[in-house]
Amino acid sequence: MQFIGNQFTQSTALCGNDLATFPDFPAEIRAPAGTTFGVSAFQINFGASVIKTSGDDCDMVVAMNPAALKVELPELKLGGLILVDAGTFTERNLHKAHFDTNPLEDGSLSPYRLIELDISAMTLEAVKEFGLGKKEALRCKNMWTLGLVYWMYDRDRQVTIDWLNEKFANLPDLAAANIAALNAGHAFGETAEIPDGVHGFSIGKANIAPGEYRTVTGAEALSWGLVAGAKLAGLKMTFCSYPITPASSLLHTLSNLMDYDVVTFQAEDEIAAVCTAIGASYAGSLGITSSSGPGIALKAEAMGLAISAELPLIVVNSQRAGPSTGMPTKTEQSDLHQAVFGRNADSPLVVVASRSPSDCFYVAIETIRLAVKYMTPAILLTDGYIGNAAELWLIPDFDSFESFPVEFRIDPEGYQPFLRDEKTLARPWATPGTPGLEHRIGGLEKDFDTGHISYDSANHQRMTEIRAAKINGIADDIPLQTVEEGDGKGELAVVGWGSTYGPINRAVSALRDEGKKVSHIHIRHIWPLPKNLGDLLEGFDQVLVPELNKGQLSTLLRSQYLTDAQTLSKVSGQPFKISEIEAAIRDRLEK
Amino acid sequence: MNVVTPLNKLTPADFATDQEVRWCPGCGDYAILKAMQRTLADIGATKENTVFVSGIGCAARFPYYMATYGFHTIHGRAPAVGTGIKLANPDLDVWVITGDGDALSIGGNHLLHVLRRNVNLQVLLFNNETYGLTKGQYSPTSRAGTRSPSTPMGSIENPVSAVALALGAGARFVARSVDTMQKHLPVIFKRAHDHNGTSFVEIFQNCIVYNDEVFAEFTAKDVADDAEIILEHGQPLIFGKQKNQGLRVKPGFIELETVIIGEDGVTEEDILVHDETNRALAGMLALLEPPSMPVAIGVLYCDPRPSYDDGVKDHMDEALKHSSGHDINALLRRGHTWTITD
């Protein structure tokens, strides 16, 4: 299902539509087919207008078995279109999906438009000349269905034909069978009589700015951003990670970029991963580690070491639903407090959050810039939704990015490991191998001047203060908070961070079209916060913070600015719908 | 990299820092520190290319007393930090300093994996069979029955053998020495240094405060000759004050036995010759315990194979052959792209 979703995405992009996708799949690798918990779904929102979310309620649901229908029907608009493979609506499958009666027969689908086709049978017919076994032949039914959907939305099949030929280069029969199924589905649409009111749709090209485009997932954009950021810093990257859902795709992508001088290391555990990254940074490389919430928890002590030793370190957290193992493939934004506060002692660091798949590229570069300039660990927050989702991306010209080359300390004259730059308060980065700068550092408290071990009480006060001051000072080096949508003053500020960007933005736009005095503020720099944010929030009567958690950013805003930020919480493992945010805004404005 | 011949070879004193050493007076760590400073001088090491990495514990203070680069990290994780240092700069000479609690308890996983991967660094495990810095609790190498603040009725756990564990993890260099063996330690350190891959050295180290003389039954001067066997590659496994005891395979068994040359018809030809490359022999030597058997000291096993560093370098060299010159613009345009015009 994910494969054909990606194919539809590609062909839709080539049609000139704007789009956003939302892959939603189970944690199990081969979850039992036909069960509701085994449903693997792929949602795409596309159109001739600018797309900022993967969509609210669907106009069409394609259900390949009863379980898929059961799970996805609540997402369908009344009057929406359902395409089902009627061949799978057997007693056994209905039972597995917990249907007491067959929904194709009991009238429960009457509020919708239903196309029921025995796709299984038609697929078997279409591929019979290739002599595949029944099981293999039935696997082609996704392609048959894709062919029909391509016809309905007038997509070009060629991109998929090319992909199949490439994927099955060594199995030409399988390639040919899948292409035959695709063509058969398409031909069915052209020739068969489909129920009333169902026809081919024509969707115009979106008004998209000129330039070179691609589709990109968050995991790809983040990987490339890390490579780009290391290059701008003039550093070799050492990426150390332990497999965890949904963060592993970063490790996979970067492991294939050795030709970009990327060293990747699959560690024995989360702690080893962060410690190896710290060792790499200590030795003059850019140490990066990546995980998801439970793994980040294991890294906390080592992040404290990097804070104490004042070494650059990038920690990527692809957030997922928790606590504990939670729901590995479902998205959440519930690690904000973990990122900002989640270590022993006063241990400040930098936290930056990406808002969309393509935004990961820019956020990765920004995170690296701050980490190396201020000799500090920096956490990049993304989430499972951003990582897997795809969107169109106007590919930037890398030559237009400003570099920030690291200058390692090489002059032994007056060197002390913790003597700080007066402006940034960063200590010098002196790496092993440099003659005359031999020094010893670690997690014990250090003397302010000499860097030697110190248990002096006044010194610890001073060191704690300066570690905090260094991170707080970064507020002078990050962009001021802007308003994404709307005015700098008004009745209600909707403040978001991370992947809620799309639905908040659409909701605010829609209500502004109605004349509501509502604005959208989206925070990228979570810690330190932009220095004008407090003043900005004061310009609004109310502050509403939609978050996929129980109110973590709003707690932060309340503590920092004594503002009465209100939470709109959602923790269902699914992104916000535009309508949910719209409703919450209306509710607040009516009060 | 240019090779620069130092004009004046450094002396052991050049490797000492100005930091006040904070180990207890009489601690075995002093002797190990001295042996290390002498070793680095002997092998012509440079201060700038040498890095000591440690975790937490008494042994972990070691880097502060070496005038090289040093990183005192967190409990048990030094092998991981050391691996990162080698990934970033394989030319550095990295020594991981650890203890029995640090390496075998909280950091057991990292020890297993650094040995298995064969990262080119040295791991020196100071084994004193106790948690010194936290005031004398039993450790994973403490013998069953050890009374300590946390085991007032005696420990009911079996100890782990550091060298047997290292061999089991796939280490390609496994050696042992004793803090008081000031002539032997530098020899072993030099061998460890010269080995390509992870070198694992267990050092029996006396904790004068919490576990004094715990190794005395085989390290004390008056018994050592009979209670230890000093391994030499290619030499017969002979020991004892009279040099008349030896090890041989017990006839009919897969185990070693001690025999006396000249008794029961045993001659020197019957004694096993030490072969460092024989893993099975190393495994048997690792498990010899007093009082019935002598404790094996020296290089138990040395059979190099390519290190992890070598593998990384090979892959990077291969990948860089196909490099587009690190062109980020090309990276961003991999796969399908298309252009939209006005």
JSON list of C-alpha atoms in Angstrom, two decimals, chain A residues 7-197:
[
{"chain": "A", "resi": 7, "resn": "GLN", "atom": "CA", "xyz": [3.61, 5.98, -6.96]},
{"chain": "A", "resi": 8, "resn": "PHE", "atom": "CA", "xyz": [0.42, 8.03, -6.88]},
{"chain": "A", "resi": 9, "resn": "THR", "atom": "CA", "xyz": [2.39, 10.82, -5.19]},
{"chain": "A", "resi": 10, "resn": "GLN", "atom": "CA", "xyz": [5.01, 10.83, -7.94]},
{"chain": "A", "resi": 11, "resn": "SER", "atom": "CA", "xyz": [2.51, 10.89, -10.78]},
{"chain": "A", "resi": 12, "resn": "THR", "atom": "CA", "xyz": [0.45, 13.54, -9.02]},
{"chain": "A", "resi": 13, "resn": "ALA", "atom": "CA", "xyz": [3.49, 15.75, -8.59]},
{"chain": "A", "resi": 14, "resn": "LEU", "atom": "CA", "xyz": [4.26, 15.34, -12.28]},
{"chain": "A", "resi": 15, "resn": "CYS", "atom": "CA", "xyz": [0.69, 16.46, -13.10]},
{"chain": "A", "resi": 16, "resn": "GLY", "atom": "CA", "xyz": [1.50, 19.80, -11.56]},
{"chain": "A", "resi": 17, "resn": "ASN", "atom": "CA", "xyz": [-0.75, 19.45, -8.52]},
{"chain": "A", "resi": 18, "resn": "ASP", "atom": "CA", "xyz": [0.41, 20.51, -5.12]},
{"chain": "A", "resi": 19, "resn": "LEU", "atom": "CA", "xyz": [0.24, 17.72, -2.56]},
{"chain": "A", "resi": 20, "resn": "ALA", "atom": "CA", "xyz": [0.92, 16.43, 0.92]},
{"chain": "A", "resi": 21, "resn": "THR", "atom": "CA", "xyz": [0.87, 12.84, 2.09]},
{"chain": "A", "resi": 22, "resn": "PHE", "atom": "CA", "xyz": [0.35, 10.96, 5.34]},
{"chain": "A", "resi": 23, "resn": "PRO", "atom": "CA", "xyz": [1.50, 7.35, 5.44]},
{"chain": "A", "resi": 24, "resn": "ASP", "atom": "CA", "xyz": [-0.14, 5.60, 8.39]},
{"chain": "A", "resi": 25, "resn": "PHE", "atom": "CA", "xyz": [0.96, 2.03, 8.97]},
{"chain": "A", "resi": 26, "resn": "PRO", "atom": "CA", "xyz": [1.16, -0.49, 11.81]},
{"chain": "A", "resi": 27, "resn": "ALA", "atom": "CA", "xyz": [4.26, -1.11, 13.92]},
{"chain": "A", "resi": 28, "resn": "GLU", "atom": "CA", "xyz": [4.23, -4.79, 13.02]},
{"chain": "A", "resi": 29, "resn": "ILE", "atom": "CA", "xyz": [6.29, -5.72, 9.96]},
{"chain": "A", "resi": 30, "resn": "ARG", "atom": "CA", "xyz": [3.79, -8.21, 8.54]},
{"chain": "A", "resi": 31, "resn": "ALA", "atom": "CA", "xyz": [0.74, -7.57, 10.64]},
{"chain": "A", "resi": 32, "resn": "PRO", "atom": "CA", "xyz": [-1.89, -10.23, 9.94]},
{"chain": "A", "resi": 33, "resn": "ALA", "atom": "CA", "xyz": [-3.70, -9.34, 6.73]},
{"chain": "A", "resi": 34, "resn": "GLY", "atom": "CA", "xyz": [-7.37, -8.60, 7.12]},
{"chain": "A", "resi": 35, "resn": "THR", "atom": "CA", "xyz": [-7.19, -7.43, 10.74]},
{"chain": "A", "resi": 36, "resn": "THR", "atom": "CA", "xyz": [-8.05, -3.87, 11.66]},
{"chain": "A", "resi": 37, "resn": "PHE", "atom": "CA", "xyz": [-4.73, -3.37, 13.44]},
{"chain": "A", "resi": 38, "resn": "GLY", "atom": "CA", "xyz": [-2.91, -4.58, 10.34]},
{"chain": "A", "resi": 39, "resn": "VAL", "atom": "CA", "xyz": [-4.31, -1.89, 8.05]},
{"chain": "A", "resi": 40, "resn": "SER", "atom": "CA", "xyz": [-1.63, 0.03, 6.24]},
{"chain": "A", "resi": 41, "resn": "ALA", "atom": "CA", "xyz": [-2.97, 3.32, 4.93]},
{"chain": "A", "resi": 42, "resn": "PHE", "atom": "CA", "xyz": [-1.64, 6.08, 2.75]},
{"chain": "A", "resi": 43, "resn": "GLN", "atom": "CA", "xyz": [-3.46, 9.40, 2.64]},
{"chain": "A", "resi": 44, "resn": "ILE", "atom": "CA", "xyz": [-2.80, 12.02, -0.01]},
{"chain": "A", "resi": 45, "resn": "ASN", "atom": "CA", "xyz": [-4.24, 15.49, -0.33]},
{"chain": "A", "resi": 46, "resn": "PHE", "atom": "CA", "xyz": [-3.69, 17.07, -3.73]},
{"chain": "A", "resi": 47, "resn": "GLY", "atom": "CA", "xyz": [-5.20, 19.79, -5.79]},
{"chain": "A", "resi": 48, "resn": "ALA", "atom": "CA", "xyz": [-4.95, 22.89, -7.87]},
{"chain": "A", "resi": 49, "resn": "SER", "atom": "CA", "xyz": [-4.57, 25.11, -4.82]},
{"chain": "A", "resi": 50, "resn": "VAL", "atom": "CA", "xyz": [-1.73, 25.36, -2.34]},
{"chain": "A", "resi": 51, "resn": "ILE", "atom": "CA", "xyz": [-1.68, 22.29, -0.09]},
{"chain": "A", "resi": 52, "resn": "LYS", "atom": "CA", "xyz": [-0.42, 22.61, 3.46]},
{"chain": "A", "resi": 53, "resn": "THR", "atom": "CA", "xyz": [-1.80, 19.48, 5.11]},
{"chain": "A", "resi": 54, "resn": "SER", "atom": "CA", "xyz": [-2.44, 15.88, 4.22]},
{"chain": "A", "resi": 55, "resn": "GLY", "atom": "CA", "xyz": [-6.10, 16.74, 4.44]},
{"chain": "A", "resi": 56, "resn": "ASP", "atom": "CA", "xyz": [-9.01, 16.37, 6.83]},
{"chain": "A", "resi": 57, "resn": "ASP", "atom": "CA", "xyz": [-11.87, 14.16, 5.75]},
{"chain": "A", "resi": 58, "resn": "CYS", "atom": "CA", "xyz": [-11.31, 12.24, 2.57]},
{"chain": "A", "resi": 59, "resn": "ASP", "atom": "CA", "xyz": [-13.20, 12.60, -0.71]},
{"chain": "A", "resi": 60, "resn": "MET", "atom": "CA", "xyz": [-12.37, 9.04, -1.63]},
{"chain": "A", "resi": 61, "resn": "VAL", "atom": "CA", "xyz": [-11.37, 5.88, 0.21]},
{"chain": "A", "resi": 62, "resn": "VAL", "atom": "CA", "xyz": [-9.89, 2.87, -1.54]},
{"chain": "A", "resi": 63, "resn": "ALA", "atom": "CA", "xyz": [-10.34, -0.20, 0.67]},
{"chain": "A", "resi": 64, "resn": "MET", "atom": "CA", "xyz": [-8.63, -3.38, -0.38]},
{"chain": "A", "resi": 65, "resn": "ASN", "atom": "CA", "xyz": [-10.40, -5.48, 2.26]},
{"chain": "A", "resi": 66, "resn": "PRO", "atom": "CA", "xyz": [-13.16, -5.17, 4.90]},
{"chain": "A", "resi": 67, "resn": "ALA", "atom": "CA", "xyz": [-10.70, -4.22, 7.66]},
{"chain": "A", "resi": 68, "resn": "ALA", "atom": "CA", "xyz": [-9.43, -1.26, 5.64]},
{"chain": "A", "resi": 69, "resn": "LEU", "atom": "CA", "xyz": [-13.01, -0.12, 5.09]},
{"chain": "A", "resi": 70, "resn": "LYS", "atom": "CA", "xyz": [-13.75, -0.45, 8.79]},
{"chain": "A", "resi": 71, "resn": "VAL", "atom": "CA", "xyz": [-10.73, 1.64, 9.80]},
{"chain": "A", "resi": 72, "resn": "GLU", "atom": "CA", "xyz": [-10.92, 4.32, 7.12]},
{"chain": "A", "resi": 73, "resn": "LEU", "atom": "CA", "xyz": [-14.68, 4.83, 6.73]},
{"chain": "A", "resi": 74, "resn": "PRO", "atom": "CA", "xyz": [-14.81, 7.35, 9.61]},
{"chain": "A", "resi": 75, "resn": "GLU", "atom": "CA", "xyz": [-12.33, 9.50, 7.61]},
{"chain": "A", "resi": 76, "resn": "LEU", "atom": "CA", "xyz": [-14.67, 9.72, 4.61]},
{"chain": "A", "resi": 77, "resn": "LYS", "atom": "CA", "xyz": [-16.95, 12.70, 3.94]},
{"chain": "A", "resi": 78, "resn": "LEU", "atom": "CA", "xyz": [-20.65, 11.99, 3.66]},
{"chain": "A", "resi": 79, "resn": "GLY", "atom": "CA", "xyz": [-21.32, 11.45, 0.00]},
{"chain": "A", "resi": 80, "resn": "GLY", "atom": "CA", "xyz": [-17.70, 10.51, -0.55]},
{"chain": "A", "resi": 81, "resn": "LEU", "atom": "CA", "xyz": [-16.57, 7.79, -2.88]},
{"chain": "A", "resi": 82, "resn": "ILE", "atom": "CA", "xyz": [-15.67, 4.27, -1.77]},
{"chain": "A", "resi": 83, "resn": "LEU", "atom": "CA", "xyz": [-13.84, 1.83, -3.98]},
{"chain": "A", "resi": 84, "resn": "VAL", "atom": "CA", "xyz": [-13.70, -1.69, -2.57]},
{"chain": "A", "resi": 85, "resn": "ASP", "atom": "CA", "xyz": [-12.39, -5.01, -3.75]},
{"chain": "A", "resi": 86, "resn": "ALA", "atom": "CA", "xyz": [-15.62, -6.93, -3.32]},
{"chain": "A", "resi": 87, "resn": "GLY", "atom": "CA", "xyz": [-13.71, -10.17, -3.86]},
{"chain": "A", "resi": 88, "resn": "THR", "atom": "CA", "xyz": [-12.24, -9.81, -0.39]},
{"chain": "A", "resi": 89, "resn": "PHE", "atom": "CA", "xyz": [-15.59, -9.39, 1.39]},
{"chain": "A", "resi": 90, "resn": "THR", "atom": "CA", "xyz": [-15.74, -13.02, 2.40]},
{"chain": "A", "resi": 91, "resn": "GLU", "atom": "CA", "xyz": [-17.31, -14.27, 5.60]},
{"chain": "A", "resi": 92, "resn": "ARG", "atom": "CA", "xyz": [-13.89, -14.93, 7.06]},
{"chain": "A", "resi": 93, "resn": "ASN", "atom": "CA", "xyz": [-12.57, -11.45, 6.25]},
{"chain": "A", "resi": 94, "resn": "LEU", "atom": "CA", "xyz": [-15.77, -9.79, 7.48]},
{"chain": "A", "resi": 95, "resn": "HIS", "atom": "CA", "xyz": [-15.35, -11.67, 10.74]},
{"chain": "A", "resi": 96, "resn": "LYS", "atom": "CA", "xyz": [-11.71, -10.64, 11.07]},
{"chain": "A", "resi": 97, "resn": "ALA", "atom": "CA", "xyz": [-12.73, -7.01, 10.57]},
{"chain": "A", "resi": 98, "resn": "HIS", "atom": "CA", "xyz": [-15.49, -7.40, 13.18]},
{"chain": "A", "resi": 99, "resn": "PHE", "atom": "CA", "xyz": [-18.39, -6.76, 10.78]},
{"chain": "A", "resi": 100, "resn": "ASP", "atom": "CA", "xyz": [-21.54, -8.54, 11.92]},
{"chain": "A", "resi": 101, "resn": "THR", "atom": "CA", "xyz": [-23.16, -8.08, 8.55]},
{"chain": "A", "resi": 102, "resn": "ASN", "atom": "CA", "xyz": [-21.69, -7.37, 5.12]},
{"chain": "A", "resi": 103, "resn": "PRO", "atom": "CA", "xyz": [-21.58, -3.57, 4.73]},
{"chain": "A", "resi": 104, "resn": "LEU", "atom": "CA", "xyz": [-21.81, -3.98, 0.97]},
{"chain": "A", "resi": 105, "resn": "GLU", "atom": "CA", "xyz": [-25.26, -5.51, 1.48]},
{"chain": "A", "resi": 106, "resn": "ASP", "atom": "CA", "xyz": [-26.71, -4.13, 4.70]},
{"chain": "A", "resi": 107, "resn": "GLY", "atom": "CA", "xyz": [-27.25, -0.58, 3.50]},
{"chain": "A", "resi": 108, "resn": "SER", "atom": "CA", "xyz": [-24.81, 0.95, 5.97]},
{"chain": "A", "resi": 109, "resn": "LEU", "atom": "CA", "xyz": [-22.87, 2.50, 3.09]},
{"chain": "A", "resi": 110, "resn": "SER", "atom": "CA", "xyz": [-25.87, 4.26, 1.61]},
{"chain": "A", "resi": 111, "resn": "PRO", "atom": "CA", "xyz": [-24.67, 7.74, 2.68]},
{"chain": "A", "resi": 112, "resn": "TYR", "atom": "CA", "xyz": [-21.72, 7.22, 0.33]},
{"chain": "A", "resi": 113, "resn": "ARG", "atom": "CA", "xyz": [-21.15, 6.43, -3.29]},
{"chain": "A", "resi": 114, "resn": "LEU", "atom": "CA", "xyz": [-19.91, 2.89, -3.56]},
{"chain": "A", "resi": 115, "resn": "ILE", "atom": "CA", "xyz": [-17.95, 1.23, -6.33]},
{"chain": "A", "resi": 116, "resn": "GLU", "atom": "CA", "xyz": [-17.71, -2.45, -5.62]},
{"chain": "A", "resi": 117, "resn": "LEU", "atom": "CA", "xyz": [-15.62, -4.44, -8.03]},
{"chain": "A", "resi": 118, "resn": "ASP", "atom": "CA", "xyz": [-14.18, -7.91, -7.77]},
{"chain": "A", "resi": 119, "resn": "ILE", "atom": "CA", "xyz": [-10.69, -6.55, -8.21]},
{"chain": "A", "resi": 120, "resn": "SER", "atom": "CA", "xyz": [-9.15, -9.84, -7.13]},
{"chain": "A", "resi": 121, "resn": "ALA", "atom": "CA", "xyz": [-10.82, -11.75, -9.94]},
{"chain": "A", "resi": 122, "resn": "MET", "atom": "CA", "xyz": [-10.12, -9.12, -12.55]},
{"chain": "A", "resi": 123, "resn": "THR", "atom": "CA", "xyz": [-6.48, -8.99, -11.53]},
{"chain": "A", "resi": 124, "resn": "LEU", "atom": "CA", "xyz": [-6.12, -12.76, -11.81]},
{"chain": "A", "resi": 125, "resn": "GLU", "atom": "CA", "xyz": [-7.63, -12.54, -15.27]},
{"chain": "A", "resi": 126, "resn": "ALA", "atom": "CA", "xyz": [-5.32, -9.70, -16.30]},
{"chain": "A", "resi": 127, "resn": "VAL", "atom": "CA", "xyz": [-2.12, -11.45, -15.30]},
{"chain": "A", "resi": 128, "resn": "LYS", "atom": "CA", "xyz": [-2.96, -15.07, -16.10]},
{"chain": "A", "resi": 129, "resn": "GLU", "atom": "CA", "xyz": [-0.76, -15.17, -19.21]},
{"chain": "A", "resi": 130, "resn": "PHE", "atom": "CA", "xyz": [2.33, -14.68, -17.01]},
{"chain": "A", "resi": 131, "resn": "GLY", "atom": "CA", "xyz": [1.91, -18.00, -15.23]},
{"chain": "A", "resi": 132, "resn": "LEU", "atom": "CA", "xyz": [2.28, -16.63, -11.69]},
{"chain": "A", "resi": 133, "resn": "GLY", "atom": "CA", "xyz": [1.08, -18.60, -8.69]},
{"chain": "A", "resi": 134, "resn": "LYS", "atom": "CA", "xyz": [-2.28, -17.41, -7.31]},
{"chain": "A", "resi": 135, "resn": "LYS", "atom": "CA", "xyz": [-0.68, -15.71, -4.33]},
{"chain": "A", "resi": 136, "resn": "GLU", "atom": "CA", "xyz": [1.81, -13.86, -6.48]},
{"chain": "A", "resi": 137, "resn": "ALA", "atom": "CA", "xyz": [-0.84, -12.99, -9.03]},
{"chain": "A", "resi": 138, "resn": "LEU", "atom": "CA", "xyz": [-3.12, -11.54, -6.35]},
{"chain": "A", "resi": 139, "resn": "ARG", "atom": "CA", "xyz": [-0.29, -9.28, -5.21]},
{"chain": "A", "resi": 140, "resn": "CYS", "atom": "CA", "xyz": [-0.76, -7.44, -8.51]},
{"chain": "A", "resi": 141, "resn": "LYS", "atom": "CA", "xyz": [-4.22, -6.22, -7.45]},
{"chain": "A", "resi": 142, "resn": "ASN", "atom": "CA", "xyz": [-2.81, -3.07, -5.88]},
{"chain": "A", "resi": 143, "resn": "MET", "atom": "CA", "xyz": [-1.45, -2.20, -9.31]},
{"chain": "A", "resi": 144, "resn": "TRP", "atom": "CA", "xyz": [-4.80, -2.93, -10.95]},
{"chain": "A", "resi": 145, "resn": "THR", "atom": "CA", "xyz": [-6.44, -0.60, -8.48]},
{"chain": "A", "resi": 146, "resn": "LEU", "atom": "CA", "xyz": [-3.80, 2.06, -8.98]},
{"chain": "A", "resi": 147, "resn": "GLY", "atom": "CA", "xyz": [-4.47, 1.82, -12.71]},
{"chain": "A", "resi": 148, "resn": "LEU", "atom": "CA", "xyz": [-8.18, 2.50, -12.15]},
{"chain": "A", "resi": 149, "resn": "VAL", "atom": "CA", "xyz": [-7.47, 5.40, -9.79]},
{"chain": "A", "resi": 150, "resn": "TYR", "atom": "CA", "xyz": [-5.00, 6.82, -12.31]},
{"chain": "A", "resi": 151, "resn": "TRP", "atom": "CA", "xyz": [-7.81, 6.81, -14.84]},
{"chain": "A", "resi": 152, "resn": "MET", "atom": "CA", "xyz": [-10.20, 8.48, -12.41]},
{"chain": "A", "resi": 153, "resn": "TYR", "atom": "CA", "xyz": [-7.79, 11.32, -11.69]},
{"chain": "A", "resi": 154, "resn": "ASP", "atom": "CA", "xyz": [-6.18, 11.42, -15.11]},
{"chain": "A", "resi": 155, "resn": "ARG", "atom": "CA", "xyz": [-2.65, 10.58, -13.98]},
{"chain": "A", "resi": 156, "resn": "ASP", "atom": "CA", "xyz": [0.12, 9.36, -16.26]},
{"chain": "A", "resi": 157, "resn": "ARG", "atom": "CA", "xyz": [1.05, 5.71, -15.80]},
{"chain": "A", "resi": 158, "resn": "GLN", "atom": "CA", "xyz": [4.55, 6.03, -17.23]},
{"chain": "A", "resi": 159, "resn": "VAL", "atom": "CA", "xyz": [6.30, 6.93, -13.99]},
{"chain": "A", "resi": 160, "resn": "THR", "atom": "CA", "xyz": [4.96, 3.74, -12.42]},
{"chain": "A", "resi": 161, "resn": "ILE", "atom": "CA", "xyz": [5.78, 1.61, -15.46]},
{"chain": "A", "resi": 162, "resn": "ASP", "atom": "CA", "xyz": [9.36, 2.88, -15.32]},
{"chain": "A", "resi": 163, "resn": "TRP", "atom": "CA", "xyz": [9.49, 2.20, -11.60]},
{"chain": "A", "resi": 164, "resn": "LEU", "atom": "CA", "xyz": [8.20, -1.37, -12.01]},
{"chain": "A", "resi": 165, "resn": "ASN", "atom": "CA", "xyz": [10.73, -2.09, -14.75]},
{"chain": "A", "resi": 166, "resn": "GLU", "atom": "CA", "xyz": [13.49, -0.84, -12.51]},
{"chain": "A", "resi": 167, "resn": "LYS", "atom": "CA", "xyz": [12.27, -2.58, -9.35]},
{"chain": "A", "resi": 168, "resn": "PHE", "atom": "CA", "xyz": [11.80, -5.92, -11.06]},
{"chain": "A", "resi": 169, "resn": "ALA", "atom": "CA", "xyz": [14.75, -5.61, -13.44]},
{"chain": "A", "resi": 170, "resn": "ASN", "atom": "CA", "xyz": [15.81, -9.14, -12.56]},
{"chain": "A", "resi": 171, "resn": "LEU", "atom": "CA", "xyz": [12.27, -10.53, -12.66]},
{"chain": "A", "resi": 172, "resn": "PRO", "atom": "CA", "xyz": [10.91, -9.39, -16.02]},
{"chain": "A", "resi": 173, "resn": "ASP", "atom": "CA", "xyz": [7.80, -11.60, -15.72]},
{"chain": "A", "resi": 174, "resn": "LEU", "atom": "CA", "xyz": [6.81, -9.94, -12.48]},
{"chain": "A", "resi": 175, "resn": "ALA", "atom": "CA", "xyz": [7.38, -6.49, -13.98]},
{"chain": "A", "resi": 176, "resn": "ALA", "atom": "CA", "xyz": [5.27, -7.40, -16.99]},
{"chain": "A", "resi": 177, "resn": "ALA", "atom": "CA", "xyz": [2.46, -8.84, -14.84]},
{"chain": "A", "resi": 178, "resn": "ASN", "atom": "CA", "xyz": [2.29, -5.73, -12.67]},
{"chain": "A", "resi": 179, "resn": "ILE", "atom": "CA", "xyz": [2.29, -3.46, -15.70]},
{"chain": "A", "resi": 180, "resn": "ALA", "atom": "CA", "xyz": [-0.46, -5.57, -17.26]},
{"chain": "A", "resi": 181, "resn": "ALA", "atom": "CA", "xyz": [-2.51, -5.22, -14.07]},
{"chain": "A", "resi": 182, "resn": "LEU", "atom": "CA", "xyz": [-1.94, -1.47, -14.03]},
{"chain": "A", "resi": 183, "resn": "ASN", "atom": "CA", "xyz": [-3.03, -1.18, -17.65]},
{"chain": "A", "resi": 184, "resn": "ALA", "atom": "CA", "xyz": [-6.01, -3.45, -17.07]},
{"chain": "A", "resi": 185, "resn": "GLY", "atom": "CA", "xyz": [-7.25, -1.29, -14.21]},
{"chain": "A", "resi": 186, "resn": "HIS", "atom": "CA", "xyz": [-6.86, 1.80, -16.34]},
{"chain": "A", "resi": 187, "resn": "ALA", "atom": "CA", "xyz": [-8.63, 0.17, -19.29]},
{"chain": "A", "resi": 188, "resn": "PHE", "atom": "CA", "xyz": [-11.48, -0.87, -17.02]},
{"chain": "A", "resi": 189, "resn": "GLY", "atom": "CA", "xyz": [-12.03, 2.76, -16.11]},
{"chain": "A", "resi": 190, "resn": "GLU", "atom": "CA", "xyz": [-12.09, 3.80, -19.76]},
{"chain": "A", "resi": 191, "resn": "THR", "atom": "CA", "xyz": [-14.48, 1.14, -20.94]},
{"chain": "A", "resi": 192, "resn": "ALA", "atom": "CA", "xyz": [-16.61, -0.13, -18.10]},
{"chain": "A", "resi": 193, "resn": "GLU", "atom": "CA", "xyz": [-19.76, 1.42, -16.85]},
{"chain": "A", "resi": 194, "resn": "ILE", "atom": "CA", "xyz": [-19.08, 2.73, -13.41]},
{"chain": "A", "resi": 195, "resn": "PRO", "atom": "CA", "xyz": [-22.03, 3.71, -11.24]},
{"chain": "A", "resi": 196, "resn": "ASP", "atom": "CA", "xyz": [-23.85, 6.98, -11.68]},
{"chain": "A", "resi": 197, "resn": "GLY", "atom": "CA", "xyz": [-22.10, 10.13, -10.75]}
]
